[in-house]
Tab-separated table of C-alpha atoms in Angstrom:
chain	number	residue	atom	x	y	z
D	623	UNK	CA	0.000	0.000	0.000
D	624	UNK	CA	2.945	2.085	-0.275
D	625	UNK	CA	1.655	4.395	-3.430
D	626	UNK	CA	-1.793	4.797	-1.616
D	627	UNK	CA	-0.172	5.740	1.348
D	628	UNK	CA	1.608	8.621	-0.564
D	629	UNK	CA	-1.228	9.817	-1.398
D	630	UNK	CA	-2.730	11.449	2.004
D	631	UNK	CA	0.726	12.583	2.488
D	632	UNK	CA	0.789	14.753	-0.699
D	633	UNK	CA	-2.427	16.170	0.140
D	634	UNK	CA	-0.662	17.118	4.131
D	635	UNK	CA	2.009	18.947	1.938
D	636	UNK	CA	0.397	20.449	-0.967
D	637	UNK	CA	-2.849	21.748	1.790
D	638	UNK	CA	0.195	23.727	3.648
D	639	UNK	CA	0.893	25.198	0.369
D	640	UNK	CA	-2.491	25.948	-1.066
D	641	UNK	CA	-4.725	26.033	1.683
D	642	UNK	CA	-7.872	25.011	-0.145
D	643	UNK	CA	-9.353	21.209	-0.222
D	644	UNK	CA	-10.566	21.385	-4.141
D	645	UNK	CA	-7.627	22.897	-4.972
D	646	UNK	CA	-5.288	19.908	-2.965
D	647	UNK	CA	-7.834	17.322	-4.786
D	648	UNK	CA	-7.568	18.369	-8.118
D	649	UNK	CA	-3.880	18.772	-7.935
D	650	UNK	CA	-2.747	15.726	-6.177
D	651	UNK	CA	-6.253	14.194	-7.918
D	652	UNK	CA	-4.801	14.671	-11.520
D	653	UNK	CA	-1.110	12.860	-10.816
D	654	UNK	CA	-2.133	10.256	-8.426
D	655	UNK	CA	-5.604	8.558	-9.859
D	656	UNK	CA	-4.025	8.039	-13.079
D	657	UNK	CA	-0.822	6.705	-11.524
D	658	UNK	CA	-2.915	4.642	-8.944
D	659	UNK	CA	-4.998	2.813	-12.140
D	660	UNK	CA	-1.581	2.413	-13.823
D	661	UNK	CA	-0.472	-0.126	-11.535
D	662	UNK	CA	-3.422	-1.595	-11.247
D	663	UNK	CA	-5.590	0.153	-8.088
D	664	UNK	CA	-8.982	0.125	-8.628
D	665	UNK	CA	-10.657	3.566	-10.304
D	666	UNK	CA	-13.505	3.814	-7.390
D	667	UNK	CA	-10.634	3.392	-4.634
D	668	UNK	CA	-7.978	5.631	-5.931
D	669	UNK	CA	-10.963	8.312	-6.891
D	670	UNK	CA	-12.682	8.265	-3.543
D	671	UNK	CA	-8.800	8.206	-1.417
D	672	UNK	CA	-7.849	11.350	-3.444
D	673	UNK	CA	-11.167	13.348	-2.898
D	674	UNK	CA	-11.147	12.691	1.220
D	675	UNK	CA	-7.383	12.819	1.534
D	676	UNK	CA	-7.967	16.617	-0.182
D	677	UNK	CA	-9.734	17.422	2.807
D	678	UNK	CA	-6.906	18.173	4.123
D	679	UNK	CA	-6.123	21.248	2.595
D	680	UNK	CA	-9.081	23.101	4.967
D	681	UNK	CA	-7.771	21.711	7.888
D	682	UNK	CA	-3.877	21.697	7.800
D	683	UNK	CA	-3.012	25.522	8.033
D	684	UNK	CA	-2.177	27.936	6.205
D	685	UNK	CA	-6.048	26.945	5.211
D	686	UNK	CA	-8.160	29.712	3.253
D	687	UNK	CA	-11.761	28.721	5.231
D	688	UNK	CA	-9.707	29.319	8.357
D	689	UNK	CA	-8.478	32.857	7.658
D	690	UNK	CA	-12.080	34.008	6.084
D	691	UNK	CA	-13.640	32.461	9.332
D	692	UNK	CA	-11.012	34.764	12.053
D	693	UNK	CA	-11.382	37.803	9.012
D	694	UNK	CA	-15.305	37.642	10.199
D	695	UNK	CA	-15.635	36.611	13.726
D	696	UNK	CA	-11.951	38.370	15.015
D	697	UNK	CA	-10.663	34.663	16.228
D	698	UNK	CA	-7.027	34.254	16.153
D	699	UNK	CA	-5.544	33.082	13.140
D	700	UNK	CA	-2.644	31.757	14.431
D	701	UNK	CA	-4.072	29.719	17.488
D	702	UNK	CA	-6.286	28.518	14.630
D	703	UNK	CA	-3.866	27.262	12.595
D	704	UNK	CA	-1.784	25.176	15.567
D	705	UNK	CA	-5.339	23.730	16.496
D	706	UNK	CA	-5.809	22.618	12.967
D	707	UNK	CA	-2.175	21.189	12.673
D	708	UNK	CA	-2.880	17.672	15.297
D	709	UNK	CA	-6.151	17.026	13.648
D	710	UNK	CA	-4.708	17.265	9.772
D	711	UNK	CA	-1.869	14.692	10.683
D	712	UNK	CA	-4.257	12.082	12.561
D	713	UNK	CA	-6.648	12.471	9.782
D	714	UNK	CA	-3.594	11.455	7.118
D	715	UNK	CA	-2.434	8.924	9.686
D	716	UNK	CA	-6.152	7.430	9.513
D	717	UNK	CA	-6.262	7.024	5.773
D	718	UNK	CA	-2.642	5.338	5.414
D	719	UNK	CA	-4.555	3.023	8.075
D	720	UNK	CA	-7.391	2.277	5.906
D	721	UNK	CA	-5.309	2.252	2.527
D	722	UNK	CA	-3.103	-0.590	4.252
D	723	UNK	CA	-5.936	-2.427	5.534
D	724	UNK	CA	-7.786	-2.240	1.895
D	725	UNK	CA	-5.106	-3.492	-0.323
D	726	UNK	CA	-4.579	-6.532	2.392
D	727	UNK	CA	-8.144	-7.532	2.060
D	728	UNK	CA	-8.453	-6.794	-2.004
D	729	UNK	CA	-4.773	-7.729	-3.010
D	730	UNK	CA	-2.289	-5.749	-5.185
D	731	UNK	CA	-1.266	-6.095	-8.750
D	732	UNK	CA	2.294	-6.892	-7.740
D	733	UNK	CA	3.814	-7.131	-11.633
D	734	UNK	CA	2.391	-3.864	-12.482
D	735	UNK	CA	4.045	-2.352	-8.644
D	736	UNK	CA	7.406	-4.038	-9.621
D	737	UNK	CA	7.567	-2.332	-12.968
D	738	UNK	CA	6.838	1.124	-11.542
D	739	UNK	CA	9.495	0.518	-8.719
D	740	UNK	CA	12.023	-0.473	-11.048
D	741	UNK	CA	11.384	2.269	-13.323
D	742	UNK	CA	11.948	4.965	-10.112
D	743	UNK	CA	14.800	3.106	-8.919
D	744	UNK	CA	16.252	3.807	-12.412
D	745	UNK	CA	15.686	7.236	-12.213
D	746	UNK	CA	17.516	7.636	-9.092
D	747	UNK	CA	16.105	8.762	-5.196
D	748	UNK	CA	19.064	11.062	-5.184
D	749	UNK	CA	17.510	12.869	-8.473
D	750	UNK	CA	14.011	12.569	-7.553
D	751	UNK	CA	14.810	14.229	-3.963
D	752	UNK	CA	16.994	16.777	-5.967
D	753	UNK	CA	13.942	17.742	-8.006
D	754	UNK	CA	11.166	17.678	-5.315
D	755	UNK	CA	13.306	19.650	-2.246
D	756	UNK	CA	12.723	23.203	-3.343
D	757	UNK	CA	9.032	22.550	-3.839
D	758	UNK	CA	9.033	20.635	-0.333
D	759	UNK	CA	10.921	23.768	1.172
D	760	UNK	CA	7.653	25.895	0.284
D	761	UNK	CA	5.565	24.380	3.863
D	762	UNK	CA	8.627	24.131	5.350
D	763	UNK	CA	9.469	28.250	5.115
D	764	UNK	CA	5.317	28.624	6.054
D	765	UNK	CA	4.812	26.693	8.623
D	766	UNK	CA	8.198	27.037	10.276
D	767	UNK	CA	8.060	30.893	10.167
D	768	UNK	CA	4.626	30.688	11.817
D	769	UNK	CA	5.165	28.933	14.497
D	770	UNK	CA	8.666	29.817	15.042
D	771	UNK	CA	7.318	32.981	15.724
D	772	UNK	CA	9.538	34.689	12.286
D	773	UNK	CA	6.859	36.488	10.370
D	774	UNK	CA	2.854	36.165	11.255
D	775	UNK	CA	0.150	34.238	8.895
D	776	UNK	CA	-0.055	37.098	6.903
D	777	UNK	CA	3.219	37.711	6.344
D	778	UNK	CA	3.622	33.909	5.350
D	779	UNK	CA	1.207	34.326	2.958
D	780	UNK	CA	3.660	37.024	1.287
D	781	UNK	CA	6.791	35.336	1.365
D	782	UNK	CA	4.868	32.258	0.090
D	783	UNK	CA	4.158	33.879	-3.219
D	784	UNK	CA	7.594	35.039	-3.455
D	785	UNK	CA	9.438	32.026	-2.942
D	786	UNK	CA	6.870	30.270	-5.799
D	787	UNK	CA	7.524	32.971	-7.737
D	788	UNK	CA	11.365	32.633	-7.735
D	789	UNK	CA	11.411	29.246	-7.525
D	790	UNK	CA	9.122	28.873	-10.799
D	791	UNK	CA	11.305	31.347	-12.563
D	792	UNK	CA	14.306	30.549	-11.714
D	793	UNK	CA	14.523	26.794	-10.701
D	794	UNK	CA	12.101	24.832	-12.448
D	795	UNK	CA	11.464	27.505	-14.975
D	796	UNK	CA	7.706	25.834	-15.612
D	797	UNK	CA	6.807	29.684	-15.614
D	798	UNK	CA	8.162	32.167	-18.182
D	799	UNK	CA	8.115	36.142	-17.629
D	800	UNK	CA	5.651	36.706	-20.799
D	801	UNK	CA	2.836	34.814	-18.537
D	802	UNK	CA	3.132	36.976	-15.298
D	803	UNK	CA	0.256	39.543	-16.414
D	804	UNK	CA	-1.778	36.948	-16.972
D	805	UNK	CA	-1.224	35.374	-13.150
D	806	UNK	CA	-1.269	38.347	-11.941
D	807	UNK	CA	-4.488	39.046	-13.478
D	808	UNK	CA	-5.708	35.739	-12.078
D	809	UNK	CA	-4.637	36.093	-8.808
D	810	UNK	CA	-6.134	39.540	-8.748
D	811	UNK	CA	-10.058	38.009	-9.925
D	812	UNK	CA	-9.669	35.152	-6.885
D	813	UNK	CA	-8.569	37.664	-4.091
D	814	UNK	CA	-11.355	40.085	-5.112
D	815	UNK	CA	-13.747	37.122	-5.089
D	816	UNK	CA	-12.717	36.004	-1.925
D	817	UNK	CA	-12.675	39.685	-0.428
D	818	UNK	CA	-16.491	40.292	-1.333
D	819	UNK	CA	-17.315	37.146	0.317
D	820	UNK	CA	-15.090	38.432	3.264
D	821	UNK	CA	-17.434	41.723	3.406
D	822	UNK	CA	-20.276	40.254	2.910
D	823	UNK	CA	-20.152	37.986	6.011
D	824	UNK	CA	-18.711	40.869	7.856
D	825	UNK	CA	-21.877	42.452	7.311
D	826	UNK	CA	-23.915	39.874	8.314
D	827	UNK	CA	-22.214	38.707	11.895
């Protein structure tokens, strides 16, 4: 169950990087399922492990329902997040649980497992760690400042977008400088979405 397993322990990471649950589940949703089927994991299984391990991107901090909940009711983010932090981890925890316990009773396409092994050991764990570390490093930065007491959620949220942002440009170079208005632009439409909804509860309390 080792590749199920993985898979509510991407969500833990990627929900301290994006903070929503639909945005963990399509993300994580769109590598694992098909790599899941691949070797051999049932469709119904791998679908319904990725949409309740993306849960966990409302509940681990920095999580978006979180800050719009303090924004309206004046609750402190940050004892927010560290009460969110025990709950995200048992939650994973649980799922490896039932992951393990599910491909005991319904078996594992071991042929199909051995091919995909050997065909990451031939890449290398030294390259694949080499890849993934400054994308890891993103929770690490977020959470650690937080509750190291370095900058406050707020701030994280800042130096969150600036690490991506060099780290797209200048590391992985997935992002070129030619599509920055259009991000921007983006970025600008789902803040001002979020902002009205912000008000608009406000109003209401």
């Amino acid at each position: 169950a080792g590749l199920p397993c993985a898979v509510p322990l991407t969500c833990l990471f990627y929900g301290a990087i994006s903070g929503s649950g639909p945005a963990t589940t399509a993300a994580v949703g769109s590598m694992c399922i098909p790599l899941l089927t691949s070797v051999g994991y049932d469709l119904t299984f791998a679908t319904a492990l990725v949409a309740v391990s993306g849960s966990l991107g409302i509940i681990i901090p920095p999580s978006i329902p979180y800050i719009m909940y303090c924004n309206a009711s004046g609750a402190s983010i940050s004892e927010l997040f560290l009460a969110g932090f025990l709950p995200g981890v048992l939650i994973a925890l649980c799922l490896m649980v039932y992951s393990y316990i599910y491909c005991k009773i319904h078996g594992e396409d071991k042929d199909k497992l051995n091919a995909k092994c050997m065909e990451l050991r031939a890449k290398g764990l030294g390259t694949v760690l080499k890849e993934g570390f400054w994308a890891l490093m993103s929770p690490v930065i977020i959470l650690g400042g937080i509750y190291g007491g370095i900058f406050t959620p707020t701030e994280a949220s800042a130096v969150a977008v600036v690490y991506s942002l060099i780290i797209s440009l200048f590391v992985y170079k997935d992002m070129s400088f030619k599509e920055l208005p259009q991000v921007f632009v983006e970025g600008a439409v789902s803040t001002a979405t979020i902002m009205v909804m912000v008000g608009l509860s406000s109003a209401s309390s």
